[in-house]
Short mmCIF file of C-alpha atoms in Angstrom, two decimals:
data_model
loop_
_atom_site.label_atom_id
_atom_site.label_comp_id
_atom_site.label_asym_id
_atom_site.label_seq_id
_atom_site.Cartn_x
_atom_site.Cartn_y
_atom_site.Cartn_z
CA MET A 1 0.03 -0.01 0.00
CA LYS A 2 1.38 3.47 -0.85
CA GLU A 3 2.27 5.62 2.13
CA SER A 4 -0.31 8.35 1.32
CA CYS A 5 -3.07 5.57 1.55
CA LYS A 6 -2.32 5.07 5.37
CA HIS A 7 -5.25 6.38 7.19
CA LEU A 8 -3.01 7.00 10.46
CA GLU A 9 0.68 6.88 11.02
CA ILE A 10 2.13 7.57 14.51
CA ARG A 11 5.85 7.79 14.64
CA GLY A 12 8.08 8.22 17.68
CA LEU A 13 5.33 10.21 19.42
CA ARG A 14 6.26 11.54 22.89
CA CYS A 15 3.68 12.19 25.37
CA PHE A 16 3.86 12.82 29.07
CA GLY A 17 7.78 12.79 28.65
CA ARG A 18 7.55 9.34 27.30
CA GLY A 19 8.06 7.64 23.76
CA ARG A 20 5.18 6.02 22.22
CA PRO A 21 4.96 2.97 20.06
CA ASP A 22 4.85 3.44 16.29
CA ALA A 23 1.52 2.52 14.59
CA ASP A 24 0.37 2.32 10.96
CA LEU A 25 -3.31 1.96 10.48
CA GLN A 26 -4.65 0.86 7.16
CA ALA A 27 -8.18 -0.05 6.11
CA GLY A 28 -9.45 -2.84 7.98
CA SER A 29 -6.67 -3.15 10.59
CA VAL A 30 -7.03 -3.18 14.29
CA CYS A 31 -4.19 -1.70 16.17
CA ARG A 32 -3.75 -1.83 20.11
CA TYR A 33 -1.99 1.22 21.49
CA PRO A 34 -0.97 0.63 25.14
CA LEU A 35 -0.80 3.40 27.75
CA GLY A 36 1.87 3.72 30.38
CA GLU A 37 1.36 4.05 34.03
CA GLY A 38 -0.20 7.51 34.97
CA GLU A 39 -1.02 8.16 31.44
CA ASP A 40 -4.74 8.94 30.33
CA ALA A 41 -6.20 7.98 27.05
CA GLU A 42 -7.88 11.23 26.53
CA SER A 43 -4.68 13.35 26.49
CA LEU A 44 -3.07 10.80 24.28
CA MET A 45 -6.03 10.98 21.96
CA ASP A 46 -6.15 14.87 22.01
CA THR A 47 -2.41 14.73 20.92
CA ILE A 48 -3.04 12.37 18.14
CA PHE A 49 -6.01 14.61 17.07
CA GLY A 50 -4.08 17.78 17.05
CA ILE A 51 -5.69 19.34 20.05
CA LEU A 52 -2.76 19.16 22.31
CA PRO A 53 0.64 20.11 20.77
CA LEU A 54 3.14 17.20 19.79
CA GLU A 55 6.07 17.03 22.26
CA GLY A 56 8.06 14.90 19.86
CA GLY A 57 7.59 12.37 16.98
CA SER A 58 5.01 12.72 14.19
CA VAL A 59 1.41 11.88 13.45
CA ARG A 60 0.27 11.72 9.82
CA TRP A 61 -3.33 11.56 8.94
CA PHE A 62 -4.35 10.30 5.45
CA GLY A 63 -0.78 10.88 4.37
CA THR A 64 -0.42 14.46 5.59
CA PRO A 65 1.70 15.32 8.83
CA LEU A 66 -0.40 17.07 11.33
CA GLU A 67 1.82 19.91 11.81
CA GLU A 68 1.51 20.87 8.26
CA MET A 69 -2.37 20.97 8.45
CA GLY A 70 -4.16 24.06 9.43
CA GLU A 71 -6.93 23.99 12.06
CA LYS A 72 -9.59 23.95 9.22
CA ARG A 73 -7.78 20.87 7.56
CA ILE A 74 -7.50 18.96 10.74
CA CYS A 75 -11.23 19.60 11.47
CA LYS A 76 -12.12 18.31 7.93
CA ASN A 77 -9.92 15.37 8.40
CA LEU A 78 -11.35 14.60 11.68
CA ARG A 79 -14.68 14.24 9.90
CA ARG A 80 -13.43 10.75 8.50
CA VAL A 81 -12.48 9.89 12.18
CA MET A 82 -14.74 8.77 14.90
CA PRO A 83 -13.72 8.73 18.50
CA LEU A 84 -15.50 6.21 20.73
CA VAL A 85 -15.17 7.18 24.45
CA ALA A 86 -16.72 5.76 27.58
CA ASP A 87 -19.51 8.25 27.87
CA GLY A 88 -20.23 8.41 24.12
CA GLY A 89 -18.93 12.04 24.01
CA LEU A 90 -22.64 13.00 24.13
CA LEU A 91 -23.73 16.53 24.50
CA ALA A 92 -25.87 16.79 27.79
CA ASN A 93 -28.68 18.89 26.56
CA LEU A 94 -29.52 17.12 23.22
CA PRO A 95 -31.65 14.09 23.14
CA VAL A 96 -29.76 10.78 22.30
CA CYS A 97 -31.37 10.87 18.63
CA GLU A 98 -30.01 14.29 17.96
CA ASN A 99 -26.59 13.36 19.59
CA VAL A 100 -26.16 10.37 17.34
CA LEU A 101 -27.50 12.29 14.19
CA LEU A 102 -25.34 15.41 14.71
CA PRO A 103 -21.83 14.13 13.32
CA ALA A 104 -23.59 12.37 10.51
CA VAL A 105 -25.50 15.49 9.51
CA VAL A 106 -22.26 17.52 9.59
CA ARG A 107 -20.38 15.16 7.50
CA LYS A 108 -23.32 15.39 4.88
CA ARG A 109 -23.47 11.57 4.11
CA HIS A 110 -27.08 11.78 3.71
CA LYS A 111 -30.09 14.05 4.16
CA ALA A 112 -31.17 14.58 7.77
CA LEU A 113 -34.26 12.99 7.22
CA GLU A 114 -32.89 9.94 5.48
CA LEU A 115 -30.36 9.59 8.46
CA GLU A 116 -33.23 9.66 11.02
CA GLY A 117 -34.88 6.83 9.00
CA MET A 118 -31.65 4.90 9.01
CA LEU A 119 -31.18 5.55 12.75
CA TYR A 120 -34.65 4.16 13.52
CA GLY A 121 -34.17 1.38 11.06
CA LEU A 122 -30.91 0.38 13.13
CA VAL A 123 -32.35 0.36 16.48
CA GLU A 124 -35.51 -1.23 15.74
CA GLY A 125 -33.90 -4.66 16.59
CA GLY A 126 -32.76 -3.23 19.82
CA LEU A 127 -29.13 -2.84 18.45
CA PHE A 128 -26.54 -2.03 21.12
CA GLY A 129 -29.17 -1.82 23.84
CA HIS A 130 -31.12 0.92 22.04
CA GLY A 131 -34.73 1.08 21.19
CA LYS A 132 -36.94 3.79 19.59
CA GLU A 133 -37.77 4.96 23.31
CA THR A 134 -34.23 5.39 24.33
CA LEU A 135 -33.54 7.89 21.25
CA GLY A 136 -35.93 10.56 22.84
CA LEU A 137 -34.05 10.36 26.14
CA LEU A 138 -31.34 12.70 27.35
CA PRO A 139 -27.98 11.21 27.87
CA HIS A 140 -28.15 11.22 31.79
CA GLN A 141 -31.18 9.19 31.48
CA LEU A 142 -29.36 6.32 29.85
CA SER A 143 -27.21 3.63 31.50
CA ASP A 144 -23.44 3.81 31.22
CA LEU A 145 -23.55 0.92 28.72
CA GLN A 146 -26.14 2.60 26.44
CA ARG A 147 -24.36 6.11 26.60
CA CYS A 148 -21.08 4.37 25.44
CA SER A 149 -22.99 2.34 22.81
CA ALA A 150 -24.55 5.66 21.50
CA GLY A 151 -21.04 6.28 20.00
CA PHE A 152 -21.44 3.04 18.18
CA LEU A 153 -24.62 4.15 16.56
CA ARG A 154 -22.82 7.41 15.53
CA ALA A 155 -20.10 5.48 14.09
CA LEU A 156 -22.53 3.09 12.17
CA LEU A 157 -24.21 6.18 10.49
CA CYS A 158 -21.07 8.00 9.72
CA ARG A 159 -19.02 5.13 8.35
CA PRO A 160 -15.60 6.62 9.39
CA GLU A 161 -12.38 5.58 7.86
CA VAL A 162 -10.65 5.35 11.42
CA ILE A 163 -12.21 4.59 14.73
CA CYS A 164 -10.38 5.75 17.68
CA PHE A 165 -11.61 3.40 20.53
CA CYS A 166 -10.47 4.96 23.88
CA ASP A 167 -10.22 2.94 26.90
CA VAL A 168 -13.82 2.47 27.04
CA TYR A 169 -13.82 -0.99 28.81
CA ARG A 170 -12.05 0.31 31.80
CA VAL A 171 -15.32 1.65 33.49
CA PHE A 172 -17.27 -1.47 33.08
CA ASP A 173 -17.42 -4.92 35.24
CA PRO A 174 -16.93 -8.34 33.66
CA VAL A 175 -20.68 -8.92 32.60
CA LYS A 176 -20.67 -5.47 30.88
CA GLU A 177 -17.32 -6.10 29.37
CA LYS A 178 -18.77 -9.29 27.81
CA ILE A 179 -21.86 -7.36 26.23
CA LEU A 180 -19.38 -4.80 24.94
CA SER A 181 -17.02 -7.24 23.36
CA GLU A 182 -20.10 -8.74 21.54
CA TRP A 183 -21.16 -5.26 20.41
CA LEU A 184 -17.56 -4.73 19.13
CA GLU A 185 -17.48 -7.73 17.12
CA GLU A 186 -20.93 -6.61 15.62
CA MET A 187 -19.25 -3.14 14.76
CA ARG A 188 -16.34 -4.99 13.27
CA ARG A 189 -18.76 -7.09 11.16
CA ARG A 190 -20.71 -3.96 10.03
CA LEU A 191 -17.75 -1.84 9.36
CA PRO A 192 -15.09 -3.92 7.86
CA GLU A 193 -13.42 -1.34 5.95
CA SER A 194 -12.59 0.94 9.04
CA ALA A 195 -9.31 1.01 10.73
CA TRP A 196 -9.31 0.69 14.49
CA LEU A 197 -6.89 2.34 16.91
CA VAL A 198 -7.68 0.92 20.37
CA ILE A 199 -6.05 3.03 23.15
CA HIS A 200 -6.03 0.95 26.24
CA SER A 201 -4.35 0.77 29.77
CA GLU A 202 -5.11 -2.81 30.89
CA THR A 203 -5.32 -6.31 29.50
CA GLY A 204 -8.63 -8.23 28.88
CA LEU A 205 -10.98 -7.05 26.11
CA PRO A 206 -8.15 -5.21 24.08
CA GLU A 207 -6.11 -8.32 23.69
CA VAL A 208 -9.07 -10.34 22.55
CA PHE A 209 -10.45 -7.68 20.34
CA CYS A 210 -7.07 -6.87 18.73
CA SER A 211 -5.68 -10.52 18.42
CA GLY A 212 -3.02 -10.55 15.61
CA SER A 213 -3.18 -6.90 14.96
CA VAL A 214 -1.00 -5.24 17.57
CA GLY A 215 0.75 -2.25 16.09
CA MET B 1 -1.72 60.79 53.85
CA LYS B 2 -2.68 57.37 52.51
CA THR B 3 -0.99 56.93 49.00
CA VAL B 4 -2.76 54.95 46.50
CA VAL B 5 -0.27 52.58 44.79
CA PHE B 6 -1.05 50.85 41.50
CA GLY B 7 0.13 47.45 42.60
CA SER B 8 0.22 44.10 40.81
CA LYS B 9 -3.29 43.25 41.66
CA GLN B 10 -4.65 46.24 39.89
CA ALA B 11 -2.44 45.71 36.99
CA GLY B 12 -3.47 42.10 36.89
CA LEU B 13 -7.17 43.12 36.76
CA LEU B 14 -6.71 45.66 34.20
CA LEU B 15 -4.92 43.13 32.02
CA SER B 16 -7.42 40.61 32.43
CA THR B 17 -10.08 43.19 31.50
CA LEU B 18 -8.15 44.23 28.47
CA GLY B 19 -7.76 40.51 27.61
CA ALA B 20 -11.54 39.88 27.89
CA LEU B 21 -12.17 42.92 25.64
CA VAL B 22 -9.93 41.54 23.04
CA GLY B 23 -11.65 38.01 23.49
CA TYR B 24 -15.21 39.65 22.98
CA PHE B 25 -13.95 41.43 19.86
CA SER B 26 -12.16 38.26 18.35
CA ILE B 27 -15.24 36.00 19.16
CA LEU B 28 -17.42 38.75 17.31
CA ILE B 29 -15.18 38.75 14.23
CA ASP B 30 -15.00 35.01 14.25
CA ALA B 31 -18.70 34.71 14.56
CA ALA B 32 -19.36 37.51 11.75
CA LEU B 33 -16.93 35.49 9.47
CA LYS B 34 -18.97 32.25 10.07
CA SER B 35 -22.26 34.11 10.06
CA ARG B 36 -23.17 32.03 6.85
CA LYS B 37 -22.93 28.88 8.66
CA VAL B 38 -26.13 29.56 10.87
CA PHE B 39 -28.41 28.32 8.10
CA PHE B 40 -26.54 24.97 8.18
CA GLN B 41 -29.01 22.49 9.49
CA PRO B 42 -27.63 21.55 13.02
CA ASN B 43 -26.57 25.11 13.60
CA PHE B 44 -30.01 26.30 12.54
CA ARG B 45 -31.61 24.11 15.02
CA VAL B 46 -29.44 25.44 17.67
CA PHE B 47 -30.62 28.86 16.46
CA GLN B 48 -34.23 28.05 16.38
CA ARG B 49 -33.98 26.58 20.00
CA GLN B 50 -32.31 29.94 21.31
CA ILE B 51 -34.98 31.98 19.57
CA PHE B 52 -37.53 30.11 21.47
CA PHE B 53 -35.85 30.13 24.85
CA THR B 54 -34.53 33.85 24.42
CA GLY B 55 -37.55 35.40 22.37
CA VAL B 56 -40.61 33.53 22.83
CA GLN B 57 -40.47 32.69 26.29
CA SER B 58 -39.77 36.35 27.18
CA LEU B 59 -42.74 37.87 25.62
CA PRO B 60 -45.19 37.42 28.66
CA PHE B 61 -42.78 39.23 31.12
CA LEU B 62 -41.69 41.92 28.62
CA ALA B 63 -45.40 42.65 27.87
CA ALA B 64 -46.08 43.15 31.61
CA ALA B 65 -42.91 45.19 32.20
CA SER B 66 -43.41 47.43 29.25
CA LEU B 67 -47.17 48.05 30.09
CA VAL B 68 -46.45 49.15 33.66
CA ALA B 69 -43.25 51.03 32.48
CA GLY B 70 -45.12 52.95 29.94
CA PHE B 71 -47.91 53.67 32.27
CA VAL B 72 -45.73 54.78 35.12
CA ALA B 73 -43.43 56.96 32.90
CA LEU B 74 -46.51 58.61 31.03
CA SER B 75 -48.41 59.40 34.21
CA GLN B 76 -45.25 60.81 35.90
CA LEU B 77 -44.24 62.90 33.03
CA PHE B 78 -47.78 64.11 32.67
CA LEU B 79 -47.86 65.41 36.05
CA VAL B 80 -44.42 66.86 36.10
CA LEU B 81 -44.91 68.60 32.97
CA ASN B 82 -48.17 70.41 34.26
CA ARG B 83 -50.55 68.10 32.14
CA ASP B 84 -49.06 69.28 28.90
CA MET B 85 -49.83 66.29 26.51
CA ALA B 86 -47.58 67.34 23.67
CA LYS B 87 -44.51 67.88 25.85
CA THR B 88 -45.35 64.62 27.69
CA LEU B 89 -45.47 62.63 24.39
CA GLU B 90 -42.29 64.36 23.18
CA VAL B 91 -40.12 63.47 26.31
CA PHE B 92 -41.72 59.89 26.40
CA GLN B 93 -40.66 59.27 22.82
CA VAL B 94 -37.21 60.28 23.41
CA LEU B 95 -36.68 58.98 26.97
CA LEU B 96 -38.68 55.82 26.93
CA VAL B 97 -39.48 54.66 23.28
CA GLN B 98 -36.33 55.48 21.74
CA GLU B 99 -33.72 54.92 24.76
CA GLY B 100 -35.51 53.03 27.61
CA ALA B 101 -37.21 50.24 25.52
CA VAL B 102 -33.82 49.27 24.10
CA LEU B 103 -32.21 49.25 27.58
CA ILE B 104 -35.32 47.40 29.07
CA VAL B 105 -35.06 44.67 26.49
CA VAL B 106 -31.39 44.31 26.55
CA PHE B 107 -30.68 44.22 30.29
CA PHE B 108 -33.62 41.87 30.61
CA LEU B 109 -32.26 39.52 28.08
CA LEU B 110 -28.73 39.93 29.38
CA ALA B 111 -30.06 38.79 32.95
CA ARG B 112 -32.35 36.27 31.67
CA SER B 113 -30.75 34.54 28.66
CA GLY B 114 -27.21 35.88 28.79
CA SER B 115 -26.80 34.43 32.14
CA ALA B 116 -28.24 31.25 30.95
CA MET B 117 -25.94 31.14 27.98
CA ALA B 118 -22.81 31.80 29.84
CA SER B 119 -23.54 29.03 32.35
CA GLU B 120 -24.57 26.53 29.68
CA LEU B 121 -21.43 26.97 27.91
CA ALA B 122 -19.36 27.09 30.88
CA SER B 123 -20.74 23.76 31.82
CA CYS B 124 -20.28 22.61 28.40
CA SER B 125 -16.74 23.52 28.52
CA GLN B 126 -16.33 21.99 31.84
CA ARG B 127 -17.88 18.61 30.85
CA GLY B 128 -15.50 18.54 27.90
CA GLU B 129 -18.16 18.79 25.32
CA VAL B 130 -16.26 21.49 23.38
CA VAL B 131 -13.47 19.25 22.98
CA ALA B 132 -15.80 16.27 22.06
CA LEU B 133 -17.33 18.47 19.39
CA TYR B 134 -13.85 19.26 17.93
CA ARG B 135 -12.94 15.54 18.00
CA LEU B 136 -16.05 14.89 15.83
CA GLY B 137 -14.90 17.36 13.18
CA ILE B 138 -17.49 19.95 14.32
CA ASP B 139 -16.19 23.52 14.77
CA PRO B 140 -17.28 24.69 18.28
CA GLY B 141 -17.49 28.30 17.13
CA GLU B 142 -19.94 27.42 14.32
CA TYR B 143 -22.01 25.16 16.44
CA LEU B 144 -22.04 26.80 19.85
CA VAL B 145 -21.28 30.46 19.17
CA VAL B 146 -22.53 31.68 15.95
CA PRO B 147 -26.32 30.67 16.37
CA ARG B 148 -26.23 32.13 19.94
CA ILE B 149 -25.11 35.45 18.85
CA ALA B 150 -27.31 35.51 15.88
CA SER B 151 -30.30 34.61 17.83
CA MET B 152 -29.38 37.23 20.50
CA MET B 153 -29.17 39.84 17.83
CA CYS B 154 -32.62 38.90 16.36
CA CYS B 155 -34.30 38.64 19.61
CA VAL B 156 -32.97 41.94 20.90
CA ALA B 157 -34.22 43.64 17.71
CA ALA B 158 -37.63 42.03 17.75
CA LEU B 159 -38.49 42.30 21.24
CA THR B 160 -37.40 46.09 21.37
CA VAL B 161 -40.07 46.61 18.52
CA TYR B 162 -42.51 44.58 20.75
CA CYS B 163 -41.70 46.53 23.80
CA GLN B 164 -41.97 49.77 22.01
CA VAL B 165 -45.47 48.68 20.60
CA VAL B 166 -46.70 47.65 24.19
CA LEU B 167 -45.26 50.83 25.80
CA VAL B 168 -47.13 53.07 23.32
CA PHE B 169 -50.36 51.17 22.80
CA GLY B 170 -50.66 49.88 26.32
CA GLY B 171 -49.43 53.04 28.16
CA PHE B 172 -51.98 55.21 26.21
CA ALA B 173 -54.79 52.74 26.83
CA LEU B 174 -53.99 53.01 30.55
CA MET B 175 -53.57 56.75 30.46
CA SER B 176 -56.87 57.15 28.71
CA PHE B 177 -58.43 54.89 31.43
CA PHE B 178 -56.89 56.66 34.44
CA TYR B 179 -56.48 60.11 33.10
CA GLN B 180 -59.00 60.51 30.43
CA TRP B 181 -56.81 60.79 27.35
CA ASP B 182 -58.26 60.61 24.10
CA TYR B 183 -56.85 57.25 22.88
CA LEU B 184 -57.06 57.85 19.17
CA PHE B 185 -56.09 61.43 19.41
CA SER B 186 -52.83 60.75 21.61
CA LEU B 187 -51.83 58.07 19.20
CA GLU B 188 -52.16 60.22 16.11
CA LYS B 189 -50.11 62.96 17.90
CA PHE B 190 -47.51 60.51 18.88
CA SER B 191 -47.30 59.22 15.51
CA ARG B 192 -46.56 62.48 14.07
CA GLN B 193 -43.36 62.78 16.18
CA LEU B 194 -41.83 59.66 14.79
CA VAL B 195 -38.81 59.96 12.56
CA PHE B 196 -37.77 57.04 10.25
CA GLY B 197 -34.14 57.76 10.62
CA ASP B 198 -34.37 57.25 14.54
CA ALA B 199 -36.21 54.02 14.09
CA VAL B 200 -33.31 52.86 11.76
CA LEU B 201 -30.72 53.95 14.29
CA THR B 202 -32.60 52.19 17.11
CA VAL B 203 -32.68 48.89 15.17
CA CYS B 204 -28.83 49.19 14.49
CA LYS B 205 -28.37 49.87 18.05
CA THR B 206 -30.37 46.75 19.06
CA LEU B 207 -28.40 44.49 16.73
CA PHE B 208 -25.11 46.04 18.04
CA PHE B 209 -26.12 45.42 21.67
CA GLY B 210 -27.45 41.76 20.86
CA ALA B 211 -24.04 40.94 19.40
CA THR B 212 -22.37 42.47 22.46
CA VAL B 213 -24.46 40.43 24.79
CA GLY B 214 -24.02 37.21 22.64
CA ALA B 215 -20.14 37.76 22.42
CA VAL B 216 -19.52 38.55 26.09
CA CYS B 217 -21.60 35.63 27.41
CA SER B 218 -20.28 33.04 24.91
CA TRP B 219 -16.79 34.06 25.60
CA GLN B 220 -17.13 34.12 29.35
CA GLY B 221 -18.92 30.67 29.07
CA LEU B 222 -16.23 29.16 26.85
CA LYS B 223 -13.45 30.44 28.77
CA ALA B 224 -14.71 29.17 32.30
CA VAL B 225 -12.17 27.62 34.48
CA SER B 226 -12.58 24.11 35.78
CA GLY B 227 -13.72 23.47 39.35
CA PRO B 228 -16.87 24.33 41.33
CA GLN B 229 -16.64 28.07 40.98
CA GLY B 230 -15.95 28.11 37.34
CA ILE B 231 -19.58 28.33 36.30
CA PRO B 232 -20.88 31.04 38.80
CA VAL B 233 -17.62 33.27 38.19
CA ALA B 234 -18.18 32.95 34.41
CA THR B 235 -22.02 33.90 34.81
CA SER B 236 -21.43 36.76 37.08
CA ARG B 237 -18.46 38.15 34.91
CA ALA B 238 -20.56 37.79 31.82
CA ILE B 239 -23.47 39.92 33.36
CA ILE B 240 -21.21 42.70 34.92
CA HIS B 241 -18.86 42.91 31.71
CA GLY B 242 -22.17 42.93 29.48
CA PHE B 243 -23.83 45.55 31.60
CA ALA B 244 -20.84 47.75 31.68
CA LEU B 245 -20.39 47.29 27.82
CA ILE B 246 -23.99 48.19 26.90
CA LEU B 247 -23.77 51.35 28.93
CA LEU B 248 -20.60 52.27 27.43
CA GLU B 249 -21.89 51.40 23.90
CA ASP B 250 -25.14 53.44 24.62
CA ALA B 251 -23.14 56.51 25.53
CA LEU B 252 -21.04 56.18 22.54
CA PHE B 253 -24.16 56.26 20.39
CA ALA B 254 -25.72 59.04 22.16
CA THR B 255 -22.59 60.95 21.55
CA LEU B 256 -22.61 59.99 17.75
CA MET B 257 -26.19 60.93 17.53
CA ASP B 258 -25.52 64.37 19.01
CA ARG B 259 -22.83 64.98 16.24
#
């Protein structure tokens, strides 16, 4: 594969004063990205996303180095990426339905009404623990697992090229972790072309999920 | 004799105020450059919601406040000016319809919606929603700030016209009831005093004030520091800075009008 086709390339990244492993993400790959002690996934993700300045090393999105991109271009590139975080990254005062639709509408993949139809079509079978009734609720009325999985619905509607899965499982007990691992399998099945960067600090789910694809 | 020393505390305060002024100006310029984006669907929904909360929900209170203010001002002026209706109407038009109505509306919206806007954005910022938006490839300025400033401008302008209408029609109705004014005659006399240029200037002023309230509250909200004091401090700063800036701008407008 040509270098410019790589979705995400991380080389010699320094974060919290420590060097990070290198990673190349290409379509369909799943890359485990371990955190050291005392490091948090959010800050690492912010460094990779260009929100925090690079301390050292390089991050290259879709063939272009991050430092060469202006803020506008980073923002545009981020529309090809989907972060999945423990609380779903939901806005507190928007109902779940609008929260899920917002990034898809911004990315202009389909018309808003079509997207709404697609979303209701997805949740009809109770996908990821969501039903029609949960879509009208506010984020604080959902369970932690439902909040997390609202991010999955977002990703299914947006079909991003890169999914940045950020230490989500850490907050869950083993029962919920099992449910989550099933949902992740479902996500992989539905989005086979997406590249996954799994940022994690513990063993368990990431080892199973990223088997054979450690970066 | 006690000497007043311009110490580091005062210098810090001055610098932070200057920094805030630069911030308001920059957020206003940024919003103006992105103003087209208000019609983009998700932003337009925020705009509609803000119009509802800021504009529509304020209507009953503003109607009551304007009615009372109109009647009180007219009755007091009428008594002070020796029951001279022509002079009463003249002063009423300049003092209350042209100046007072704008200030009633803008201060009311600053206290009611501006505080809500600052605290909402401050809590957004504290919960990490601003960063979450950015990570999703959504410009927080376009999504959070532009619709709020645009809606504040529209609401201040529209509510000022509404307030002026209630002041005049309601005030004259109460005057005709309590002081036996001829309702139609007073309306006709009042309408002859109106000047088109003044109306245009008032609308310009309201748009300017609306933009100021929106920018001040948005900036203070987004710049809220983390911790339990972040939201109340941001809200109170937004109100105080907004109040001071509105008075300053009004004085500036009055001076410009004089020339």
